[in-house]
Amino acid sequence: MLKTVRIIILGAMCTILSAAGFDPPQPAAAKSQADEYEYPFQDPSLPVQKRVSDLLSRLTLEEKVSLMHQYQPAVPRLGIPAFKTGTEALHGVAWLGEATVFPQAFGLAHTWDRYLIKQIGSAVGDEVRGFHHLDPAANGVNVWAPVVDLLRDPRWGRNEEGYSEDPFLTGEIATAYASGLRGDHPFYLKTVPTLKHFLAYNNETDRGFISSSIDPRNMHEYYLKPFETAISKKAAYGLMPAYNSVNDKPAILSPLLDSTVKRRWAGDDFFIVSDAFDPSGIVNDHKYYDSHEKAHAHAVKAGIDNFTDQGENPELTRNALTGALKQGLISEKDLDQALANTFSIRFRTGEFDPDELNPYSRLTDDVINSPKHQLLAKKAAEKAIVLLKNDRDLLPFNARKNESIAVIGPFGNALYEDWYSGTMPYRKTPLDEIADKIGKDRVSFAEGLEQSGFKSALTGKFVTAGRDGKQPLTAAADKLEKSAAFDAADWGESIFTLRAQANGLYVSLQDDGRLIADQKQPNGWTVKETFQFEQQSDGTFAIKNTANGKYLTAGKDGTLTAAAEKPATAAEKFSKTIIKSGTDEAVQLAKSADKAIVFVGNNPYINGRETEDRKDITLPPAQENLLKAVSKANPNTVLVVTSSYPFALNWAKAHIPAIIYSAHGGQEAGSALADILYGDVNPGGRLTQTWHTSVKELPDMMNYDIIKGKRTYKYFVGCFRSATGYPIQRFATAI
């Protein structure tokens, strides 16, 4: 019998304070303006609009043009400090150093908990202010978060950054997170939340110029809704257009930016900032205009208030706007309107006012990774864990029983950061936390990776890696020793990483083409730590680095470089010797243990991230084979999936008695998981996206019509199973 599941969140809706209508703060002991302030815009007792008008009236045209760039320069003669838009704060403060790392945004949404999400947003906002206290010019309080793009296709590379496939749920979670970032003061903003990415952005392939085709019903019932929710509830005070076009017009030029976002939803104190390199992309990628002057003029007219382009170099922006002014494409009044929007926000951050008026000015770097935030990170990780299956009541384990546990798989003793993640101050892995809970003597561990050595056909010697992380890979070893051993991890789609046994670091491509084992994990905008192995007719392998697309060659001294264009010409050939089968080792541990836990998933920098969509939704072959082998050896096997997106778990669903899912959970992920496994905490997470059995159930990636394409739980006509195992059809969600 088919059962309809209705998911309901209990609890009252968080009250969100609206800043609209509040008067500016008054100094405790008011002095006459002439005595205390040189200019009216410096007077915090005046309304924001008057302060903005006064400030703009004192700027030269050249200064106004300079202030249109992301890195707004200081204007010393008026006492105006420098200002920078764009601190990343998706699930913690990113790119600025060690900070509290909460679960990925995708994982936060699995909590379905407004109050918790607002607490997390507030904690992240505090830490933004903490970094701002350290360096106000470099660490701005305008944050580019949250991401409210809807997850209508699980192959999207940036799936980890969004919340759900449902517009209502996404809007509510985004509102809660942005409300925390914004703070509860009626006037001052803790940070300035800026929603990404408007509009209909859910593919990475050709994102810089491809167009999403949206009809009115999809537009108004689906794609606009989460943006409307967060903006109209005064949770977000900024917006960023997407790279793509919508109905053949670049999103950065969309008439909806002004007519709908600013005029219908936002009201006063709201600004729109472009994504990085998007203004020049109007010409370079979209080919919509043949000059940057025309492109920038249209963008200003469309509602862009601030241009992010060319990093810290404002030259392109300055020249384009100056040229547009000279050609009469825009007027100084247009710049005034854009700058009024930006400065209305800057006044709300309190940067022009005495510290005693702004409560957030007193936040220092002491809040960064504070004990309070660490506890909150653990709570979030716990509530984000989803129990997908639990046959035979295999879970929870009983810590009081003298049972041995085999922890198996590449995620058993590792936590990974993603592109928009902060740097973890510490890492609580599942292995460490399970051992801490039941004792190290009852826990065994096998990563399950194949360990191999590679012999060069040219030199006849094995490839080695230096221990210090500075020496290039060289085919120079006579014997297959530890310095010549590498752990090969299969991440799916024929992509592998190589980790050197010599120092435990990943092999990475250098700028000069050499290869050095010097990275703690795959990372960077261009991932240089991934390889493909192409077997040759004689049984040897040609090895290609995926970052530059070139094959490894060996010099006369054995030094390896990624320099060959084709495997049949200058590429070196390598024979592979398997030193240790990770699967065999895992099977032996599973046989000798009472219960086994297999940890599988994705590396956030590989096969699905910004700039790269997934081709398939299956587990990497080596991980699937490892799971099958361990399950055969020990029927009491639990599967733990850690990933940024849904996988097709068809074999596991049919054969594994207990399955747990979590997005990458941040610094406390292992502690949270151990508590779930041993029943100290109940799993409360719920899925926010349809988990398909195959890509065959999905239409073309560029089909943005969720109705005709039968996408999401609303329109998918297939049958899938709930966490309890009951088959369910399309179900309604309430919150």
PDB file of N, CA and C in Angstrom, residues 121-192:
ATOM      1  N   GLY A 121      23.534  31.464  11.783  1.00  0.00           N
ATOM      2  CA  GLY A 121      23.778  32.698  11.054  1.00  0.00           C
ATOM      3  C   GLY A 121      24.311  33.791  11.959  1.00  0.00           C
ATOM      4  N   SER A 122      23.762  33.892  13.172  1.00  0.00           N
ATOM      5  CA  SER A 122      24.216  34.901  14.125  1.00  0.00           C
ATOM      6  C   SER A 122      25.656  34.650  14.549  1.00  0.00           C
ATOM      7  N   ALA A 123      25.990  33.373  14.764  1.00  0.00           N
ATOM      8  CA  ALA A 123      27.364  33.032  15.150  1.00  0.00           C
ATOM      9  C   ALA A 123      28.344  33.377  14.037  1.00  0.00           C
ATOM     10  N   VAL A 124      27.966  33.061  12.801  1.00  0.00           N
ATOM     11  CA  VAL A 124      28.826  33.402  11.671  1.00  0.00           C
ATOM     12  C   VAL A 124      28.961  34.916  11.552  1.00  0.00           C
ATOM     13  N   GLY A 125      27.854  35.640  11.753  1.00  0.00           N
ATOM     14  CA  GLY A 125      27.906  37.098  11.729  1.00  0.00           C
ATOM     15  C   GLY A 125      28.840  37.656  12.793  1.00  0.00           C
ATOM     16  N   ASP A 126      28.800  37.058  13.975  1.00  0.00           N
ATOM     17  CA  ASP A 126      29.725  37.478  15.032  1.00  0.00           C
ATOM     18  C   ASP A 126      31.173  37.308  14.584  1.00  0.00           C
ATOM     19  N   GLU A 127      31.460  36.169  13.944  1.00  0.00           N
ATOM     20  CA  GLU A 127      32.844  35.898  13.540  1.00  0.00           C
ATOM     21  C   GLU A 127      33.272  36.802  12.388  1.00  0.00           C
ATOM     22  N   VAL A 128      32.333  37.162  11.514  1.00  0.00           N
ATOM     23  CA  VAL A 128      32.648  38.155  10.486  1.00  0.00           C
ATOM     24  C   VAL A 128      33.088  39.455  11.156  1.00  0.00           C
ATOM     25  N   ARG A 129      32.331  39.871  12.167  1.00  0.00           N
ATOM     26  CA  ARG A 129      32.698  41.081  12.904  1.00  0.00           C
ATOM     27  C   ARG A 129      34.044  40.908  13.613  1.00  0.00           C
ATOM     28  N   GLY A 130      34.323  39.697  14.083  1.00  0.00           N
ATOM     29  CA  GLY A 130      35.608  39.436  14.722  1.00  0.00           C
ATOM     30  C   GLY A 130      36.765  39.627  13.758  1.00  0.00           C
ATOM     31  N   PHE A 131      36.626  39.111  12.541  1.00  0.00           N
ATOM     32  CA  PHE A 131      37.656  39.312  11.525  1.00  0.00           C
ATOM     33  C   PHE A 131      37.730  40.779  11.099  1.00  0.00           C
ATOM     34  N   HIS A 132      36.579  41.429  11.041  1.00  0.00           N
ATOM     35  CA  HIS A 132      36.548  42.852  10.700  1.00  0.00           C
ATOM     36  C   HIS A 132      37.312  43.676  11.741  1.00  0.00           C
ATOM     37  N   HIS A 133      37.188  43.291  12.987  1.00  0.00           N
ATOM     38  CA  HIS A 133      37.921  43.976  14.058  1.00  0.00           C
ATOM     39  C   HIS A 133      39.427  43.858  13.837  1.00  0.00           C
ATOM     40  N   LEU A 134      39.881  42.699  13.329  1.00  0.00           N
ATOM     41  CA  LEU A 134      41.308  42.491  13.086  1.00  0.00           C
ATOM     42  C   LEU A 134      41.831  43.350  11.944  1.00  0.00           C
ATOM     43  N   ASP A 135      41.029  43.483  10.877  1.00  0.00           N
ATOM     44  CA  ASP A 135      41.465  44.236   9.695  1.00  0.00           C
ATOM     45  C   ASP A 135      40.238  44.788   8.979  1.00  0.00           C
ATOM     46  N   PRO A 136      39.757  45.959   9.378  1.00  0.00           N
ATOM     47  CA  PRO A 136      38.512  46.506   8.812  1.00  0.00           C
ATOM     48  C   PRO A 136      38.557  46.708   7.307  1.00  0.00           C
ATOM     49  N   ALA A 137      39.697  47.099   6.768  1.00  0.00           N
ATOM     50  CA  ALA A 137      39.773  47.377   5.327  1.00  0.00           C
ATOM     51  C   ALA A 137      39.696  46.100   4.498  1.00  0.00           C
ATOM     52  N   ALA A 138      40.332  45.034   4.972  1.00  0.00           N
ATOM     53  CA  ALA A 138      40.387  43.793   4.189  1.00  0.00           C
ATOM     54  C   ALA A 138      39.191  42.889   4.429  1.00  0.00           C
ATOM     55  N   ASN A 139      38.659  42.895   5.650  1.00  0.00           N
ATOM     56  CA  ASN A 139      37.591  41.971   6.027  1.00  0.00           C
ATOM     57  C   ASN A 139      36.285  42.737   6.198  1.00  0.00           C
ATOM     58  N   GLY A 140      35.540  42.845   5.117  1.00  0.00           N
ATOM     59  CA  GLY A 140      34.319  43.630   5.137  1.00  0.00           C
ATOM     60  C   GLY A 140      33.165  42.918   5.799  1.00  0.00           C
ATOM     61  N   VAL A 141      32.124  43.682   6.131  1.00  0.00           N
ATOM     62  CA  VAL A 141      30.950  43.110   6.788  1.00  0.00           C
ATOM     63  C   VAL A 141      29.801  42.885   5.804  1.00  0.00           C
ATOM     64  N   ASN A 142      30.038  43.152   4.507  1.00  0.00           N
ATOM     65  CA  ASN A 142      29.068  42.709   3.504  1.00  0.00           C
ATOM     66  C   ASN A 142      29.372  41.254   3.179  1.00  0.00           C
ATOM     67  N   VAL A 143      28.435  40.360   3.462  1.00  0.00           N
ATOM     68  CA  VAL A 143      28.667  38.926   3.268  1.00  0.00           C
ATOM     69  C   VAL A 143      27.869  38.421   2.069  1.00  0.00           C
ATOM     70  N   TRP A 144      28.514  37.609   1.268  1.00  0.00           N
ATOM     71  CA  TRP A 144      27.863  37.022   0.102  1.00  0.00           C
ATOM     72  C   TRP A 144      27.285  35.666   0.504  1.00  0.00           C
ATOM     73  N   ALA A 145      26.162  35.720   1.151  1.00  0.00           N
ATOM     74  CA  ALA A 145      25.457  34.531   1.633  1.00  0.00           C
ATOM     75  C   ALA A 145      24.076  35.002   2.096  1.00  0.00           C
ATOM     76  N   PRO A 146      23.091  34.091   2.098  1.00  0.00           N
ATOM     77  CA  PRO A 146      23.167  32.695   1.670  1.00  0.00           C
ATOM     78  C   PRO A 146      22.904  32.510   0.176  1.00  0.00           C
ATOM     79  N   VAL A 147      23.122  31.275  -0.290  1.00  0.00           N
ATOM     80  CA  VAL A 147      22.787  30.882  -1.664  1.00  0.00           C
ATOM     81  C   VAL A 147      21.371  30.321  -1.653  1.00  0.00           C
ATOM     82  N   VAL A 148      20.491  30.894  -2.466  1.00  0.00           N
ATOM     83  CA  VAL A 148      19.099  30.444  -2.472  1.00  0.00           C
ATOM     84  C   VAL A 148      18.690  29.860  -3.830  1.00  0.00           C
ATOM     85  N   ASP A 149      19.674  29.551  -4.669  1.00  0.00           N
ATOM     86  CA  ASP A 149      19.348  28.880  -5.929  1.00  0.00           C
ATOM     87  C   ASP A 149      18.730  27.525  -5.629  1.00  0.00           C
ATOM     88  N   LEU A 150      17.669  27.206  -6.336  1.00  0.00           N
ATOM     89  CA  LEU A 150      16.918  25.982  -6.054  1.00  0.00           C
ATOM     90  C   LEU A 150      17.599  24.762  -6.663  1.00  0.00           C
ATOM     91  N   LEU A 151      17.575  23.659  -5.925  1.00  0.00           N
ATOM     92  CA  LEU A 151      18.302  22.444  -6.302  1.00  0.00           C
ATOM     93  C   LEU A 151      17.420  21.533  -7.149  1.00  0.00           C
ATOM     94  N   ARG A 152      17.059  22.023  -8.351  1.00  0.00           N
ATOM     95  CA  ARG A 152      16.123  21.259  -9.182  1.00  0.00           C
ATOM     96  C   ARG A 152      16.808  20.102  -9.904  1.00  0.00           C
ATOM     97  N   ASP A 153      18.152  20.029  -9.894  1.00  0.00           N
ATOM     98  CA  ASP A 153      18.869  18.920 -10.531  1.00  0.00           C
ATOM     99  C   ASP A 153      20.053  18.529  -9.652  1.00  0.00           C
ATOM    100  N   PRO A 154      20.107  17.269  -9.189  1.00  0.00           N
ATOM    101  CA  PRO A 154      21.168  16.859  -8.255  1.00  0.00           C
ATOM    102  C   PRO A 154      22.545  16.778  -8.887  1.00  0.00           C
ATOM    103  N   ARG A 155      22.635  16.942 -10.203  1.00  0.00           N
ATOM    104  CA  ARG A 155      23.948  16.907 -10.856  1.00  0.00           C
ATOM    105  C   ARG A 155      24.659  18.247 -10.783  1.00  0.00           C
ATOM    106  N   TRP A 156      23.963  19.287 -10.343  1.00  0.00           N
ATOM    107  CA  TRP A 156      24.567  20.623 -10.302  1.00  0.00           C
ATOM    108  C   TRP A 156      25.815  20.612  -9.424  1.00  0.00           C
ATOM    109  N   GLY A 157      26.897  21.165  -9.940  1.00  0.00           N
ATOM    110  CA  GLY A 157      28.151  21.159  -9.207  1.00  0.00           C
ATOM    111  C   GLY A 157      28.099  21.888  -7.881  1.00  0.00           C
ATOM    112  N   ARG A 158      27.257  22.920  -7.792  1.00  0.00           N
ATOM    113  CA  ARG A 158      27.191  23.721  -6.573  1.00  0.00           C
ATOM    114  C   ARG A 158      26.034  23.300  -5.667  1.00  0.00           C
ATOM    115  N   ASN A 159      25.631  22.056  -5.777  1.00  0.00           N
ATOM    116  CA  ASN A 159      24.526  21.542  -4.979  1.00  0.00           C
ATOM    117  C   ASN A 159      24.754  21.782  -3.492  1.00  0.00           C
ATOM    118  N   GLU A 160      25.999  21.632  -3.054  1.00  0.00           N
ATOM    119  CA  GLU A 160      26.340  21.785  -1.638  1.00  0.00           C
ATOM    120  C   GLU A 160      26.036  23.174  -1.096  1.00  0.00           C
ATOM    121  N   GLU A 161      25.953  24.168  -1.987  1.00  0.00           N
ATOM    122  CA  GLU A 161      25.778  25.553  -1.547  1.00  0.00           C
ATOM    123  C   GLU A 161      24.314  25.930  -1.325  1.00  0.00           C
ATOM    124  N   GLY A 162      23.396  25.158  -1.914  1.00  0.00           N
ATOM    125  CA  GLY A 162      21.979  25.477  -1.805  1.00  0.00           C
ATOM    126  C   GLY A 162      21.323  24.748  -0.654  1.00  0.00           C
ATOM    127  N   TYR A 163      20.014  24.940  -0.523  1.00  0.00           N
ATOM    128  CA  TYR A 163      19.266  24.363   0.584  1.00  0.00           C
ATOM    129  C   TYR A 163      18.342  23.225   0.173  1.00  0.00           C
ATOM    130  N   SER A 164      17.549  23.431  -0.868  1.00  0.00           N
ATOM    131  CA  SER A 164      16.580  22.396  -1.202  1.00  0.00           C
ATOM    132  C   SER A 164      16.016  22.629  -2.598  1.00  0.00           C
ATOM    133  N   GLU A 165      15.207  21.673  -3.043  1.00  0.00           N
ATOM    134  CA  GLU A 165      14.512  21.801  -4.327  1.00  0.00           C
ATOM    135  C   GLU A 165      13.151  22.471  -4.162  1.00  0.00           C
ATOM    136  N   ASP A 166      12.789  22.781  -2.932  1.00  0.00           N
ATOM    137  CA  ASP A 166      11.473  23.368  -2.668  1.00  0.00           C
ATOM    138  C   ASP A 166      11.599  24.870  -2.417  1.00  0.00           C
ATOM    139  N   PRO A 167      10.832  25.706  -3.104  1.00  0.00           N
ATOM    140  CA  PRO A 167      10.979  27.155  -2.948  1.00  0.00           C
ATOM    141  C   PRO A 167      10.556  27.669  -1.580  1.00  0.00           C
ATOM    142  N   PHE A 168       9.548  27.041  -0.977  1.00  0.00           N
ATOM    143  CA  PHE A 168       9.104  27.494   0.340  1.00  0.00           C
ATOM    144  C   PHE A 168      10.152  27.190   1.396  1.00  0.00           C
ATOM    145  N   LEU A 169      10.614  25.946   1.433  1.00  0.00           N
ATOM    146  CA  LEU A 169      11.625  25.551   2.414  1.00  0.00           C
ATOM    147  C   LEU A 169      12.905  26.367   2.227  1.00  0.00           C
ATOM    148  N   THR A 170      13.324  26.540   0.993  1.00  0.00           N
ATOM    149  CA  THR A 170      14.533  27.316   0.723  1.00  0.00           C
ATOM    150  C   THR A 170      14.375  28.751   1.210  1.00  0.00           C
ATOM    151  N   GLY A 171      13.237  29.343   0.954  1.00  0.00           N
ATOM    152  CA  GLY A 171      12.992  30.705   1.404  1.00  0.00           C
ATOM    153  C   GLY A 171      13.029  30.842   2.910  1.00  0.00           C
ATOM    154  N   GLU A 172      12.463  29.865   3.604  1.00  0.00           N
ATOM    155  CA  GLU A 172      12.430  29.926   5.063  1.00  0.00           C
ATOM    156  C   GLU A 172      13.818  29.727   5.672  1.00  0.00           C
ATOM    157  N   ILE A 173      14.567  28.754   5.163  1.00  0.00           N
ATOM    158  CA  ILE A 173      15.916  28.519   5.688  1.00  0.00           C
ATOM    159  C   ILE A 173      16.807  29.723   5.384  1.00  0.00           C
ATOM    160  N   ALA A 174      16.704  30.253   4.165  1.00  0.00           N
ATOM    161  CA  ALA A 174      17.507  31.422   3.789  1.00  0.00           C
ATOM    162  C   ALA A 174      17.166  32.618   4.669  1.00  0.00           C
ATOM    163  N   THR A 175      15.899  32.812   4.939  1.00  0.00           N
ATOM    164  CA  THR A 175      15.472  33.918   5.795  1.00  0.00           C
ATOM    165  C   THR A 175      16.041  33.775   7.199  1.00  0.00           C
ATOM    166  N   ALA A 176      16.007  32.560   7.723  1.00  0.00           N
ATOM    167  CA  ALA A 176      16.532  32.327   9.071  1.00  0.00           C
ATOM    168  C   ALA A 176      18.030  32.592   9.126  1.00  0.00           C
ATOM    169  N   TYR A 177      18.780  32.078   8.165  1.00  0.00           N
ATOM    170  CA  TYR A 177      20.231  32.252   8.170  1.00  0.00           C
ATOM    171  C   TYR A 177      20.594  33.730   7.980  1.00  0.00           C
ATOM    172  N   ALA A 178      19.943  34.372   7.010  1.00  0.00           N
ATOM    173  CA  ALA A 178      20.220  35.789   6.753  1.00  0.00           C
ATOM    174  C   ALA A 178      19.825  36.648   7.947  1.00  0.00           C
ATOM    175  N   SER A 179      18.743  36.299   8.635  1.00  0.00           N
ATOM    176  CA  SER A 179      18.323  37.054   9.815  1.00  0.00           C
ATOM    177  C   SER A 179      19.385  36.999  10.901  1.00  0.00           C
ATOM    178  N   GLY A 180      20.004  35.821  11.056  1.00  0.00           N
ATOM    179  CA  GLY A 180      21.090  35.709  12.022  1.00  0.00           C
ATOM    180  C   GLY A 180      22.291  36.534  11.626  1.00  0.00           C
ATOM    181  N   LEU A 181      22.632  36.503  10.354  1.00  0.00           N
ATOM    182  CA  LEU A 181      23.749  37.308   9.867  1.00  0.00           C
ATOM    183  C   LEU A 181      23.486  38.805  10.075  1.00  0.00           C
ATOM    184  N   ARG A 182      22.248  39.198   9.851  1.00  0.00           N
ATOM    185  CA  ARG A 182      21.865  40.608   9.930  1.00  0.00           C
ATOM    186  C   ARG A 182      21.875  41.136  11.359  1.00  0.00           C
ATOM    187  N   GLY A 183      21.467  40.285  12.308  1.00  0.00           N
ATOM    188  CA  GLY A 183      21.358  40.711  13.699  1.00  0.00           C
ATOM    189  C   GLY A 183      19.979  41.250  14.018  1.00  0.00           C
ATOM    190  N   ASP A 184      19.734  41.497  15.300  1.00  0.00           N
ATOM    191  CA  ASP A 184      18.402  41.887  15.763  1.00  0.00           C
ATOM    192  C   ASP A 184      18.285  43.361  16.146  1.00  0.00           C
ATOM    193  N   HIS A 185      19.339  44.129  15.974  1.00  0.00           N
ATOM    194  CA  HIS A 185      19.240  45.551  16.304  1.00  0.00           C
ATOM    195  C   HIS A 185      18.285  46.226  15.318  1.00  0.00           C
ATOM    196  N   PRO A 186      17.436  47.139  15.806  1.00  0.00           N
ATOM    197  CA  PRO A 186      16.453  47.753  14.913  1.00  0.00           C
ATOM    198  C   PRO A 186      17.056  48.670  13.851  1.00  0.00           C
ATOM    199  N   PHE A 187      18.300  49.110  14.034  1.00  0.00           N
ATOM    200  CA  PHE A 187      18.902  49.993  13.034  1.00  0.00           C
ATOM    201  C   PHE A 187      20.203  49.424  12.476  1.00  0.00           C
ATOM    202  N   TYR A 188      21.138  49.112  13.350  1.00  0.00           N
ATOM    203  CA  TYR A 188      22.448  48.674  12.883  1.00  0.00           C
ATOM    204  C   TYR A 188      22.425  47.226  12.388  1.00  0.00           C
ATOM    205  N   LEU A 189      23.194  46.980  11.363  1.00  0.00           N
ATOM    206  CA  LEU A 189      23.315  45.645  10.795  1.00  0.00           C
ATOM    207  C   LEU A 189      24.617  45.005  11.262  1.00  0.00           C
ATOM    208  N   LYS A 190      24.505  43.783  11.806  1.00  0.00           N
ATOM    209  CA  LYS A 190      25.726  43.061  12.188  1.00  0.00           C
ATOM    210  C   LYS A 190      26.570  42.797  10.945  1.00  0.00           C
ATOM    211  N   THR A 191      25.934  42.232   9.921  1.00  0.00           N
ATOM    212  CA  THR A 191      26.531  42.106   8.595  1.00  0.00           C
ATOM    213  C   THR A 191      25.446  42.442   7.573  1.00  0.00           C
ATOM    214  N   VAL A 192      25.841  42.512   6.316  1.00  0.00           N
ATOM    215  CA  VAL A 192      24.891  42.813   5.239  1.00  0.00           C
ATOM    216  C   VAL A 192      24.726  41.565   4.376  1.00  0.00           C
TER     217      VAL A 192
END
